[in-house]
Short mmCIF file of C-alpha atoms and ligand atoms in Angstrom, two decimals:
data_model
loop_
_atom_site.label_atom_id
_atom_site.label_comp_id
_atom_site.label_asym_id
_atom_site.label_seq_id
_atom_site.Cartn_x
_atom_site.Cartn_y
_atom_site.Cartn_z
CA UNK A 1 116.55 82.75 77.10
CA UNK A 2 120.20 83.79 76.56
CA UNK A 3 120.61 87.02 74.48
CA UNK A 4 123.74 88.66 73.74
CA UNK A 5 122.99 92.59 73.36
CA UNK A 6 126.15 94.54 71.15
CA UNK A 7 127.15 97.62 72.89
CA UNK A 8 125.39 98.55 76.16
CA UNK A 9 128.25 100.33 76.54
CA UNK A 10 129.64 102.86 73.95
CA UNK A 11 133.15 103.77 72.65
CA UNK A 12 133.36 107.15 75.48
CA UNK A 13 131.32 105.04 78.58
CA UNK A 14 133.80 101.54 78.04
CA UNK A 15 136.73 104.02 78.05
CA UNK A 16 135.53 105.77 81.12
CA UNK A 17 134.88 102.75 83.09
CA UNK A 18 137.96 101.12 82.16
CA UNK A 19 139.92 104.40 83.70
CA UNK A 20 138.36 104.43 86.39
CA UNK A 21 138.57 100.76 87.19
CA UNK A 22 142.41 101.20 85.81
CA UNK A 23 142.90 103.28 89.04
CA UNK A 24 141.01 101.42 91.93
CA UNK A 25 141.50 98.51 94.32
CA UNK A 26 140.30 95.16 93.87
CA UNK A 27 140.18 92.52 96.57
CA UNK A 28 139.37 88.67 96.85
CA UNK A 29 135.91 87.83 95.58
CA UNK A 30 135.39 84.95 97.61
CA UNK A 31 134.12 87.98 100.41
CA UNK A 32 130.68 88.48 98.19
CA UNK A 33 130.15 84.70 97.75
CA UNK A 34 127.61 82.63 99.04
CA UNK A 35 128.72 79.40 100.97
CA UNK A 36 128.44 77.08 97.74
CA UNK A 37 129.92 79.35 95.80
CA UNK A 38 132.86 80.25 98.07
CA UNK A 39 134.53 77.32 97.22
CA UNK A 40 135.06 77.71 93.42
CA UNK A 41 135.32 81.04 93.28
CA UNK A 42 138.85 82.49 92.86
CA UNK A 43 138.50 86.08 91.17
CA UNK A 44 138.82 89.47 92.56
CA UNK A 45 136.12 92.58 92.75
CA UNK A 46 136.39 96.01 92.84
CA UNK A 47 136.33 97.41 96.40
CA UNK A 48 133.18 99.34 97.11
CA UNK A 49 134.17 103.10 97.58
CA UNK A 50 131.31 105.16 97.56
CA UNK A 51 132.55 108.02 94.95
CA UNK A 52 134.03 105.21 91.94
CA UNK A 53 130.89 103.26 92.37
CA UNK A 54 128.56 106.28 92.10
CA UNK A 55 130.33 107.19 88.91
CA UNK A 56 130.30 103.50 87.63
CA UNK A 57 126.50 103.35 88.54
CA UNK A 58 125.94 106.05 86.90
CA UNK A 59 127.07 105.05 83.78
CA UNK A 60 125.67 101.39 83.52
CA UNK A 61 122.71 102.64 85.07
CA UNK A 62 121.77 105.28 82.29
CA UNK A 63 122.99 103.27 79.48
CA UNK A 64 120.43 100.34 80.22
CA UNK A 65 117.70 102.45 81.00
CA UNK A 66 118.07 103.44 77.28
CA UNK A 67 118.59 99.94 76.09
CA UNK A 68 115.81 98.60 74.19
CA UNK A 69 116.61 94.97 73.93
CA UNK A 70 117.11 94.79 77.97
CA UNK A 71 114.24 96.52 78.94
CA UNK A 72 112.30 94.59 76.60
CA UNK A 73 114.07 90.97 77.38
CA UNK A 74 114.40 91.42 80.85
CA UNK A 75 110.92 93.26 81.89
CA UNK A 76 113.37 95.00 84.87
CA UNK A 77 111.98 95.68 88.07
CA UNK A 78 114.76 95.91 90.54
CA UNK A 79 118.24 96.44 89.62
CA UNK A 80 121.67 95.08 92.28
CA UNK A 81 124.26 97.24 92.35
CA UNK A 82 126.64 95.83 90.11
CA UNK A 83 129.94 93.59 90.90
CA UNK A 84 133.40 94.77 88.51
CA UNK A 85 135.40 91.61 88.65
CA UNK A 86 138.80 90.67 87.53
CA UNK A 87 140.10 87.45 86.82
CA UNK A 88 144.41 87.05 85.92
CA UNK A 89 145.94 84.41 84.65
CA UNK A 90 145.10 81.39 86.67
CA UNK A 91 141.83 82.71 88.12
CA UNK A 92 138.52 80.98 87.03
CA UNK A 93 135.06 80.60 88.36
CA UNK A 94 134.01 76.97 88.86
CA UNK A 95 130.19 75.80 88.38
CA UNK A 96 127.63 77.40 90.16
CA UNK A 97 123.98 79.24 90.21
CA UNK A 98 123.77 82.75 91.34
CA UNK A 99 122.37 83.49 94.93
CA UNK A 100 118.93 83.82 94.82
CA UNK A 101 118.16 86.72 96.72
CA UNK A 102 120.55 89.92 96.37
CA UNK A 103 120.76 93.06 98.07
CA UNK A 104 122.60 92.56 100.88
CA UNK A 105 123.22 96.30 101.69
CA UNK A 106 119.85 97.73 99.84
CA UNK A 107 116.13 96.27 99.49
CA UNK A 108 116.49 92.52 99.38
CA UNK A 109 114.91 91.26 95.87
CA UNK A 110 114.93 87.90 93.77
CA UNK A 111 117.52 87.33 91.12
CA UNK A 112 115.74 86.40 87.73
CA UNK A 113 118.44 87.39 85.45
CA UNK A 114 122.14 87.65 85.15
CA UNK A 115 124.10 89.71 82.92
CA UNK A 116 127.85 89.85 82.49
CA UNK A 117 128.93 93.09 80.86
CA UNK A 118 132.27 92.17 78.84
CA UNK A 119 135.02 95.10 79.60
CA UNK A 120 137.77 93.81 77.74
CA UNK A 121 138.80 93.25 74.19
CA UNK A 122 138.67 89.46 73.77
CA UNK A 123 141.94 89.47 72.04
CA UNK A 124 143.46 90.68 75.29
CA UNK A 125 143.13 87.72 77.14
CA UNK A 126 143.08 83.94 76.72
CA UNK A 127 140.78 81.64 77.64
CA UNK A 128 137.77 83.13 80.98
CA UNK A 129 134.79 82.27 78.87
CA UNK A 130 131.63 82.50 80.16
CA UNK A 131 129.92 78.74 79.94
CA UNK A 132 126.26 78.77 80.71
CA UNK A 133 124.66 75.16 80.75
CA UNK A 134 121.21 75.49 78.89
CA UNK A 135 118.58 72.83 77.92
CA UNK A 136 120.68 72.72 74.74
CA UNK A 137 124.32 72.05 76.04
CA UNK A 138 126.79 74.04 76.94
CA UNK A 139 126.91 77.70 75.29
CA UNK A 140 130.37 79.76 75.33
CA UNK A 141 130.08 83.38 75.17
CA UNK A 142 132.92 85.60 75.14
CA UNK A 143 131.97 89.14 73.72
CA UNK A 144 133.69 92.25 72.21
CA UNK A 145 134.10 95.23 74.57
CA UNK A 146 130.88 96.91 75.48
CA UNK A 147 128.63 94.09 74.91
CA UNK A 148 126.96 91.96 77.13
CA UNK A 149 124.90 88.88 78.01
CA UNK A 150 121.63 87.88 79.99
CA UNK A 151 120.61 84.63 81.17
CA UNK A 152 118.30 83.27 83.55
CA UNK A 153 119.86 83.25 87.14
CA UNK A 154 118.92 79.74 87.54
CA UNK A 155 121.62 78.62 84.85
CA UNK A 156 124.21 76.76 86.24
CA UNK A 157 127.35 78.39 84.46
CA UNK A 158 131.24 78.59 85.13
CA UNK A 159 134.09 81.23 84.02
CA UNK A 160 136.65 79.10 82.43
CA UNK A 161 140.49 79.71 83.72
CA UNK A 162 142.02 82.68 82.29
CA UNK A 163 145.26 81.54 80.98
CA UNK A 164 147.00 84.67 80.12
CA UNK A 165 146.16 88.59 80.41
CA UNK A 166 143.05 90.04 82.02
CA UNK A 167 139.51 89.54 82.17
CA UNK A 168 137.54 92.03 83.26
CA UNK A 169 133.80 92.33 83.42
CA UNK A 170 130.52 94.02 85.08
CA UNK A 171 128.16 91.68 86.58
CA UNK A 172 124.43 92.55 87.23
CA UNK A 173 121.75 90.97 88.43
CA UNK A 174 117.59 91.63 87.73
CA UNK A 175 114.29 91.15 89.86
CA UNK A 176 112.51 91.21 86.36
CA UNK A 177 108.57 92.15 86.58
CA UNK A 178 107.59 88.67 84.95
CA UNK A 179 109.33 85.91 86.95
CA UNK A 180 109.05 83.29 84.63
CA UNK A 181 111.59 83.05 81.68
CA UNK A 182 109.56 81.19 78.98
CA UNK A 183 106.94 84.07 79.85
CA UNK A 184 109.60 86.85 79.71
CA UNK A 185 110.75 85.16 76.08
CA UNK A 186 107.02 84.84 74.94
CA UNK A 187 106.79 88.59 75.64
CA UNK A 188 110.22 89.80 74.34
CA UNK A 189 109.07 87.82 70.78
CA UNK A 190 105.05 89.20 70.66
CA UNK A 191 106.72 92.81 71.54
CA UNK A 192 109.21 92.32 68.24
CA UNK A 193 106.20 91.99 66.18
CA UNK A 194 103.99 94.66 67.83
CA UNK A 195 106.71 97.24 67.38
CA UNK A 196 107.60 96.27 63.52
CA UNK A 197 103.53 96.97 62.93
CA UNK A 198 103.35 100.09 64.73
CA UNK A 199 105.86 101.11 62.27
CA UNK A 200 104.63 99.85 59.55
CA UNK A 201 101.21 100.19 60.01
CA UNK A 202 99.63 101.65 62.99
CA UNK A 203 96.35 102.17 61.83
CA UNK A 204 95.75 98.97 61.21
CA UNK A 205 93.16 96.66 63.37
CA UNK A 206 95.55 93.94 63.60
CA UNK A 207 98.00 96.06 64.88
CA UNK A 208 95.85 97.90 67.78
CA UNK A 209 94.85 93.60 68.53
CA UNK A 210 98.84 92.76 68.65
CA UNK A 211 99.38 95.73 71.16
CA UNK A 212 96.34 95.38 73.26
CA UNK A 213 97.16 91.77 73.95
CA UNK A 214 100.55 92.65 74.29
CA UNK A 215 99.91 95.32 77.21
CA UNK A 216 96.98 92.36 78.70
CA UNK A 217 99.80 89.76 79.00
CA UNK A 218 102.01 92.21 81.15
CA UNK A 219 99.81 93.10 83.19
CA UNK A 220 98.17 89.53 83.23
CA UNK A 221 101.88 88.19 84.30
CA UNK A 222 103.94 91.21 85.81
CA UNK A 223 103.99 90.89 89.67
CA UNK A 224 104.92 94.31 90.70
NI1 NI B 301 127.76 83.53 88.56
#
């Protein structure tokens, strides 16, 4: 499943990142990339200093722990550290699947999910779409500051050339508790209807059958 979600980040947390971002040093991003990868990757990332990425953490961190339509679309279990990359004019990211196990300096875990965090205001820049190949054809997603997107991490998907100003996005990557994506969409649908009965009626048998299945299925598919 792809799913946009509108503001992950807020007004007060884009502007903070952006400063801090504003003031740091980025470097080539073929050093993070797998072998494949390497060779159609020309980009830069933010260098890892330990105070700016505790901030930035903190902030990305906190705001999806609140988000509703992550948690509930990508079941998270482990979380990467995330990647802030830049891309000027003439920088792209060619085709190519993310590696499938992250955490080079942490606990190792499996990438199930991507998620590019859009920084920027699309106006700002021209072209550096994201293009994610899907069993439907080719989807382009270029989003307003603040929002993001989640695919599966099995996509094969490219960053098309920027032509002119700066791209500039967050990129994260999930271990999610159910591994399989037609699962994970199965459950992110079922829990849209369990939580529009318990509003509307949580006495209701039907309801307390919705959510009791609901909670089975997790536990019948989540491999924590
Ligand atoms: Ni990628």
């Amino acid at each position: 499943m792809l799913l946009e979600i509108a503001r992950v980040l807020n007004e007060a947390q884009l502007a903070k990142v952006n400063e801090i971002l504003a003031g740091s040093e980025f470097v080539d991003g073929k050093l993070s990339a797998g072998m494949a990868a390497r060779q159609v990757k020309l980009n830069e990332e933010l260098k890892k200093e330990p105070k700016q990425m505790e901030l930035l953490l903190r902030i990305l961190v906190s705001s999806l722990a609140h988000n509703k339509i992550f948690n509930s679309a990508a079941l998270p279990y482990r979380m990467a550290d995330p990647i802030f990359a830049r891309y000027r004019a003439g920088m792209h990211y060619g085709d190519h699947v993310d590696d499938a196990i992250m955490g080079k300096s942490g606990p190792r875990f499996r990438s199930d999910i991507s998620m590019t965090l859009f920084l920027r205001d699309p106006e700002s820049y021209q072209g550096g779409e994201l293009v994610i190949r899907t069993s439907f054809g080719a989807r382009k997603v270029k989003l307003a500051a603040g929002d993001a997107v989640i695919y599966p991490s099995s996509s094969l998907h490219h960053v098309a050339e920027v032509t002119a100003g700066e791209r500039m996005v967050a990129l994260l990557w999930v271990q999610s508790h159910v591994r399989d994506p037609a699962r994970r969409e199965l459950l992110y649908e079922l829990n849209q209807a369990r939580e529009q009965l318990l509003q509307q009626a949580p006495e209701d048998e039907t309801t307390k059958l919705v959510d009791r299945s609901f909670s089975n299925l997790v536990r019948m598919w989540s491999d924590v």
